[in-house]
Short mmCIF file of C-alpha atoms and ligand atoms in Angstrom, two decimals:
data_model
loop_
_atom_site.label_atom_id
_atom_site.label_comp_id
_atom_site.label_asym_id
_atom_site.label_seq_id
_atom_site.Cartn_x
_atom_site.Cartn_y
_atom_site.Cartn_z
CA MET A 1 60.52 82.82 125.37
CA LYS A 2 59.30 81.08 122.26
CA TYR A 3 58.44 84.45 120.64
CA LEU A 4 61.74 85.88 121.77
CA SER A 5 63.69 83.14 120.01
CA ILE A 6 61.58 83.49 116.87
CA TRP A 7 62.32 87.22 116.83
CA LEU A 8 65.98 86.48 117.43
CA VAL A 9 66.04 84.14 114.41
CA VAL A 10 64.20 86.73 112.29
CA ALA A 11 66.58 89.49 113.39
CA LEU A 12 69.65 87.34 112.69
CA ALA A 13 68.33 86.32 109.27
CA TRP A 14 67.57 89.97 108.47
CA GLY A 15 71.06 90.96 109.57
CA ALA A 16 72.62 88.17 107.50
CA ALA A 17 70.54 89.17 104.47
CA LEU A 18 71.71 92.76 104.76
CA TYR A 19 75.28 91.65 105.21
CA THR A 20 75.35 89.37 102.17
CA ASN A 21 73.91 92.21 100.10
CA ALA A 22 76.83 94.44 101.07
CA GLN A 23 74.65 96.80 103.08
CA ALA A 24 74.89 97.96 106.69
CA PRO A 25 72.07 97.80 109.27
CA GLN A 26 72.29 101.50 110.15
CA PRO A 27 73.39 104.64 108.28
CA ASP A 28 76.03 105.29 110.92
CA GLY A 29 79.18 104.96 108.83
CA ALA A 30 79.22 101.19 109.41
CA GLY A 31 82.58 101.31 111.21
CA ILE A 32 84.44 102.21 108.02
CA GLU A 33 87.44 104.50 108.46
CA PRO A 34 86.30 107.66 106.65
CA GLY A 35 88.17 109.73 104.09
CA LYS A 36 87.58 112.55 101.66
CA LEU A 37 87.91 112.64 97.90
CA PRO A 38 88.39 115.91 96.03
CA ALA A 39 85.47 117.32 94.04
CA LYS A 40 87.91 117.86 91.19
CA TRP A 41 91.38 116.55 90.34
CA ARG A 42 94.10 118.48 88.63
CA ALA A 43 94.27 116.95 85.18
CA GLY A 44 96.95 118.81 83.22
CA GLY A 45 96.88 122.52 82.62
CA PRO A 46 95.51 124.80 81.31
CA LYS A 47 99.10 126.09 81.68
CA CYS A 48 101.70 123.36 82.00
CA MET A 49 104.34 125.82 83.23
CA GLU A 50 102.40 126.42 86.47
CA THR A 51 101.11 122.89 87.03
CA PRO A 52 102.91 120.64 89.54
CA GLU A 53 103.92 117.21 88.24
CA TRP A 54 102.03 115.42 91.00
CA GLN A 55 98.86 116.09 92.92
CA VAL A 56 99.06 114.51 96.37
CA HIS A 57 95.70 114.01 97.99
CA GLU A 58 95.25 112.94 101.63
CA TYR A 59 92.15 110.73 101.65
CA ASN A 60 92.85 110.28 105.34
CA PRO A 61 96.09 110.42 107.35
CA ASP A 62 97.03 106.84 106.41
CA PHE A 63 95.75 106.77 102.81
CA TYR A 64 97.13 108.95 100.02
CA ILE A 65 96.28 109.20 96.34
CA LEU A 66 98.86 110.58 93.90
CA ARG A 67 97.81 111.80 90.48
CA GLU A 68 100.37 112.24 87.74
CA ASN A 69 99.78 115.41 85.78
CA GLY A 70 98.75 115.32 82.12
CA CYS A 71 101.56 117.73 81.33
CA VAL A 72 104.00 114.95 82.30
CA HIS A 73 102.11 112.14 80.53
CA TYR A 74 98.70 112.11 78.89
CA GLU A 75 97.73 108.91 80.74
CA LYS A 76 97.52 110.87 84.04
CA PRO A 77 97.40 107.72 86.21
CA PHE A 78 96.44 107.57 89.89
CA LEU A 79 98.85 105.89 92.35
CA TYR A 80 97.97 104.77 95.87
CA LEU A 81 100.14 105.02 99.00
CA ILE A 82 98.68 103.29 102.06
CA PHE A 83 100.17 102.98 105.55
CA GLY A 84 99.75 100.22 108.13
CA ASN A 85 101.54 99.91 111.47
CA ASP A 86 104.48 97.93 110.07
CA LYS A 87 104.63 98.68 106.37
CA ALA A 88 103.47 101.07 103.66
CA VAL A 89 102.51 100.04 100.15
CA LEU A 90 102.79 102.01 96.93
CA MET A 91 100.64 100.73 94.09
CA ASP A 92 102.20 101.62 90.71
CA THR A 93 105.00 103.94 89.66
CA GLY A 94 103.21 105.93 86.95
CA ALA A 95 103.59 106.67 83.25
CA GLY A 96 106.33 109.27 82.87
CA THR A 97 109.99 109.13 83.72
CA THR A 98 110.29 112.19 85.96
CA GLU A 99 111.24 111.90 89.62
CA LEU A 100 108.89 109.97 91.90
CA ALA A 101 111.05 108.14 94.46
CA THR A 102 112.11 111.36 96.23
CA LEU A 103 108.46 112.48 96.45
CA VAL A 104 107.45 109.12 97.96
CA ASP A 105 110.44 109.32 100.34
CA SER A 106 109.31 112.75 101.49
CA LEU A 107 105.72 111.59 101.99
CA VAL A 108 106.89 108.60 104.03
CA ALA A 109 109.19 110.90 106.06
CA LYS A 110 106.32 113.32 106.75
CA TRP A 111 104.06 110.43 107.77
CA CYS A 112 106.78 109.17 110.13
CA ALA A 113 107.19 112.68 111.62
CA ARG A 114 103.44 112.95 112.10
CA LYS A 115 103.27 109.55 113.83
CA GLY A 116 106.53 109.87 115.79
CA ARG A 117 108.08 106.95 113.92
CA GLU A 118 111.71 106.53 112.92
CA LYS A 119 111.17 104.84 109.56
CA MET A 120 108.72 102.77 107.59
CA PRO A 121 109.47 99.90 105.19
CA LEU A 122 107.84 100.30 101.79
CA MET A 123 106.45 97.72 99.41
CA VAL A 124 106.09 98.70 95.76
CA MET A 125 103.60 96.59 93.77
CA HIS A 126 101.41 97.11 90.71
CA SER A 127 97.78 97.15 89.70
CA HIS A 128 99.06 95.55 86.46
CA GLY A 129 102.06 95.55 84.17
CA HIS A 130 101.22 98.14 81.50
CA ARG A 131 103.89 100.72 80.77
CA ASP A 132 101.87 103.62 82.25
CA HIS A 133 101.93 101.89 85.69
CA VAL A 134 105.51 100.61 85.84
CA ALA A 135 107.49 103.37 84.08
CA ARG A 136 109.45 104.44 87.17
CA ASP A 137 110.06 100.96 88.59
CA SER A 138 113.82 101.43 88.24
CA GLN A 139 113.63 104.26 90.79
CA PHE A 140 112.48 101.73 93.44
CA GLN A 141 114.24 98.50 92.49
CA ASN A 142 117.20 97.51 94.66
CA ARG A 143 116.58 100.36 97.08
CA PRO A 144 117.26 99.76 100.76
CA GLY A 145 114.04 99.46 102.77
CA VAL A 146 111.97 98.74 99.65
CA GLU A 147 110.35 95.40 98.90
CA PHE A 148 109.74 95.40 95.16
CA VAL A 149 107.12 93.10 93.64
CA PRO A 150 107.34 93.01 89.82
CA ALA A 151 104.16 92.66 87.78
CA GLU A 152 104.74 88.97 87.05
CA VAL A 153 102.33 86.18 87.96
CA GLY A 154 104.81 84.12 90.03
CA ALA A 155 106.08 87.14 92.00
CA VAL A 156 102.54 88.39 92.68
CA GLN A 157 101.42 84.91 93.78
CA ARG A 158 104.36 84.59 96.18
CA ALA A 159 104.06 88.11 97.60
CA PHE A 160 100.34 87.84 98.38
CA GLY A 161 99.88 84.10 98.98
CA ILE A 162 97.73 83.52 95.90
CA LYS A 163 97.67 79.71 95.62
CA THR A 164 95.94 79.37 92.25
CA TRP A 165 96.05 82.18 89.70
CA PRO A 166 93.58 83.76 89.08
CA GLU A 167 90.96 81.93 91.15
CA THR A 168 92.36 82.35 94.67
CA ILE A 169 92.24 85.61 96.61
CA GLY A 170 95.42 86.64 98.41
CA SER A 171 96.21 89.21 101.05
CA LEU A 172 98.69 91.90 102.01
CA GLU A 173 99.29 92.50 105.71
CA LEU A 174 100.58 96.00 106.57
CA GLY A 175 100.25 95.66 110.35
CA GLY A 176 96.79 96.33 111.79
CA ARG A 177 95.62 96.72 108.22
CA THR A 178 94.82 93.93 105.79
CA LEU A 179 94.31 94.39 102.08
CA ASP A 180 92.73 91.60 100.05
CA VAL A 181 94.40 91.00 96.70
CA ILE A 182 92.01 89.83 93.98
CA PRO A 183 93.43 88.64 90.64
CA ILE A 184 91.57 90.33 87.77
CA PRO A 185 93.25 89.47 84.43
CA GLY A 186 91.50 90.56 81.22
CA HIS A 187 92.75 94.11 80.69
CA HIS A 188 96.28 92.80 81.33
CA PRO A 189 97.34 89.22 82.18
CA VAL A 190 98.83 90.24 85.54
CA ALA A 191 96.24 92.53 87.13
CA VAL A 192 94.99 92.67 90.71
CA ALA A 193 92.40 94.65 92.64
CA LEU A 194 93.11 95.66 96.24
CA TYR A 195 90.43 95.85 98.92
CA ASP A 196 91.37 97.87 101.99
CA ARG A 197 89.33 96.49 104.88
CA ARG A 198 89.82 99.67 106.96
CA THR A 199 88.39 102.19 104.50
CA ALA A 200 86.33 99.69 102.45
CA VAL A 201 87.95 101.17 99.32
CA LEU A 202 88.24 98.75 96.40
CA MET A 203 91.05 99.70 94.02
CA THR A 204 90.22 98.31 90.61
CA GLY A 205 93.26 99.30 88.52
CA ASP A 206 92.54 99.65 84.80
CA ASN A 207 89.77 97.02 84.84
CA ILE A 208 87.15 99.49 86.09
CA TYR A 209 87.42 103.28 86.07
CA PRO A 210 85.48 106.19 84.54
CA GLY A 211 86.73 105.80 80.99
CA ARG A 212 87.63 103.26 78.33
CA LEU A 213 87.95 99.77 79.75
CA TYR A 214 90.38 98.24 77.28
CA ILE A 215 89.79 94.50 77.16
CA SER A 216 92.50 92.35 75.58
CA ASP A 217 91.19 88.97 76.83
CA TRP A 218 87.39 89.01 76.85
CA PRO A 219 86.67 85.67 78.65
CA SER A 220 89.20 86.54 81.37
CA PHE A 221 87.73 90.03 81.80
CA VAL A 222 84.21 88.58 82.12
CA ALA A 223 85.40 86.05 84.71
CA SER A 224 87.38 88.71 86.62
CA THR A 225 84.37 91.04 86.79
CA GLN A 226 82.26 88.19 88.16
CA ARG A 227 85.07 87.45 90.65
CA LEU A 228 84.90 91.06 91.84
CA VAL A 229 81.12 90.88 92.16
CA ASP A 230 81.45 87.66 94.19
CA PHE A 231 84.14 89.23 96.36
CA THR A 232 82.07 92.33 97.10
CA GLN A 233 79.07 90.20 98.07
CA GLY A 234 78.79 90.60 101.82
CA ARG A 235 81.44 93.33 102.02
CA LEU A 236 80.92 97.05 102.34
CA ILE A 237 82.35 99.09 99.46
CA SER A 238 82.86 102.79 100.18
CA HIS A 239 84.36 103.60 96.77
CA MET A 240 85.72 101.80 93.76
CA LEU A 241 88.83 103.72 92.72
CA GLY A 242 90.56 102.98 89.43
CA CYS A 243 93.77 104.29 87.87
CA HIS A 244 92.52 106.77 85.23
CA ILE A 245 89.75 109.19 84.33
CA GLU A 246 88.89 109.50 80.64
CA GLN A 247 85.21 110.29 81.01
CA THR A 248 83.76 113.80 81.03
CA LYS A 249 81.11 114.97 83.49
CA THR A 250 78.58 114.54 80.70
CA PRO A 251 77.15 111.01 80.70
CA TYR A 252 78.25 108.79 77.80
CA LEU A 253 80.85 111.34 76.69
CA GLU A 254 84.59 110.67 76.87
CA TYR A 255 87.71 112.74 76.28
CA THR A 256 89.55 111.61 73.18
CA ILE A 257 92.55 109.36 73.76
CA GLY A 258 95.71 111.44 74.17
CA SER A 259 93.99 114.35 75.96
CA ILE A 260 96.28 115.96 78.50
CA PHE A 261 93.89 118.71 79.64
CA GLN A 262 90.50 117.57 80.93
CA PRO A 263 88.81 120.48 82.71
CA ASP A 264 85.41 118.81 83.09
CA GLU A 265 86.36 115.33 84.21
CA HIS A 266 84.08 112.76 85.75
CA VAL A 267 84.93 112.11 89.42
CA LEU A 268 87.31 109.22 90.10
CA GLU A 269 85.00 107.24 92.37
CA LEU A 270 82.56 104.62 91.16
CA SER A 271 80.26 102.47 93.28
CA ARG A 272 79.38 98.80 93.59
CA GLY A 273 76.29 99.68 91.54
CA ASP A 274 78.58 100.49 88.61
CA LEU A 275 80.28 97.10 89.06
CA LEU A 276 76.91 95.31 89.03
CA GLU A 277 75.84 97.21 85.92
CA LEU A 278 79.10 96.34 84.17
CA ASN A 279 78.73 92.67 85.13
CA GLY A 280 75.15 92.61 83.87
CA VAL A 281 76.14 94.07 80.50
CA LEU A 282 79.04 91.62 80.14
CA LYS A 283 76.75 88.67 80.88
CA ASP A 284 74.28 89.76 78.19
CA LEU A 285 76.88 90.14 75.45
CA LYS A 286 77.55 87.13 73.25
CA GLU A 287 80.87 88.40 71.92
CA PRO A 288 83.38 91.23 72.44
CA THR A 289 81.44 94.43 71.71
CA ARG A 290 82.05 98.12 72.31
CA VAL A 291 79.33 99.41 74.63
CA ALA A 292 79.12 102.86 76.23
CA LEU A 293 77.70 102.87 79.75
CA ARG A 294 76.91 106.09 81.59
CA SER A 295 80.37 106.41 83.16
CA MET A 296 82.54 103.91 81.31
CA THR A 297 82.91 102.15 77.98
CA LEU A 298 83.58 98.50 77.29
CA TYR A 299 86.39 98.70 74.76
CA PRO A 300 87.55 95.35 73.38
CA ILE A 301 90.84 95.72 71.55
CA ASN A 302 92.45 93.95 68.62
CA ASP A 303 95.19 94.99 66.18
CA ALA A 304 92.89 97.19 64.07
CA VAL A 305 91.47 99.00 67.14
CA LEU A 306 94.97 99.47 68.55
CA GLN A 307 96.15 100.97 65.28
CA GLN A 308 93.21 103.40 65.20
CA MET A 309 93.81 104.32 68.86
CA ARG A 310 97.49 105.00 68.20
CA LYS A 311 96.61 107.34 65.32
CA SER A 312 93.98 109.18 67.35
CA ARG A 313 96.29 109.47 70.38
CA GLU A 314 99.16 110.85 68.31
CA GLU A 315 96.90 113.46 66.67
CA THR A 316 95.40 114.66 69.95
CA GLU A 317 98.63 114.55 71.90
CA THR A 318 100.62 116.34 69.19
CA ARG A 319 98.01 119.10 69.00
CA GLN A 320 97.88 119.48 72.77
CA ARG A 321 101.66 119.35 73.25
CA ARG A 322 101.89 122.32 70.89
CA THR A 323 99.50 124.33 73.05
CA MET A 324 100.36 122.89 76.47
CA TRP A 325 101.73 126.18 77.79
CA SER A 326 98.32 127.76 77.34
CA GLN A 327 95.70 125.22 76.46
CA PRO A 328 92.23 125.87 75.15
CA ALA A 329 89.42 123.69 76.46
CA PRO A 330 89.60 120.50 74.43
CA GLU A 331 87.01 119.36 71.97
CA THR A 332 85.28 116.25 73.17
CA ARG A 333 83.29 115.50 70.06
ZN1 ZN B 1 96.47 99.26 81.63
ZN1 ZN B 2 96.67 102.51 82.57
#
């Protein structure tokens, strides 16, 4: 009996240790609702005439990822549409001004038909308030059946029960599906990450993705990254999914800003290991510094950097717009 209880204590401690390290006891899927990511996303071309404006990807029947095509807007953001039993949520409205609301309506209608449901209320919220994530907000504001949450601190706090911004973690209840809402200012003052407990996907907005991590408020970005590390401690993370890809498949090599055609993109998904690496690098730096990691680049911005970026974007975009109907593979160096 004595030995049995000792073993029980050892087993429990082992289990707890695994759990706090965000690992599972067995390689059996750990109870996470599975989904599939594409090996390659459609980025924008090579021929804009034959490229659809949106790529809709079914990660699983209740979780969809929409990618805006580079032919519509060079930012090519990813949007997320997730269904619970009582509500669906759309994160972001994209960069361009073409039609999105009718596409989302049709996706919701198809989901309802698949599930034998009459209708589904929709919440529209944002990873953060930059123009390339809110450009089609007007298509969703004041629409019947749509709860619209603007990218403003007060509205986000109220919608997700975030008591103290940015320290407290809030939540979004979709009915049988809870998403944790983690404030992560630093890239933008009103930024949140979403953690879907069902799929263990952590959506990291523009704070973390395979590309240039533009940092406008360094101390806030450092604190937000640590907040994400603390949050993921003890939780399983299947994928970290951000809102852009700017990295090529070649380590440490990015596409230039303004690229609309990216035929050899890095995959969208990053792992908790990437988050830990990022956090480690941030902790070691004494001041805002540009640092290229394997799959992302720390990119602190100020007026001079912004000016240089604008020039580079205009050059690349202008060149590619001229050839968008039949694009050559872009230069990445
Ligand atoms: Zn942004
Ligand atoms: Zn963005």
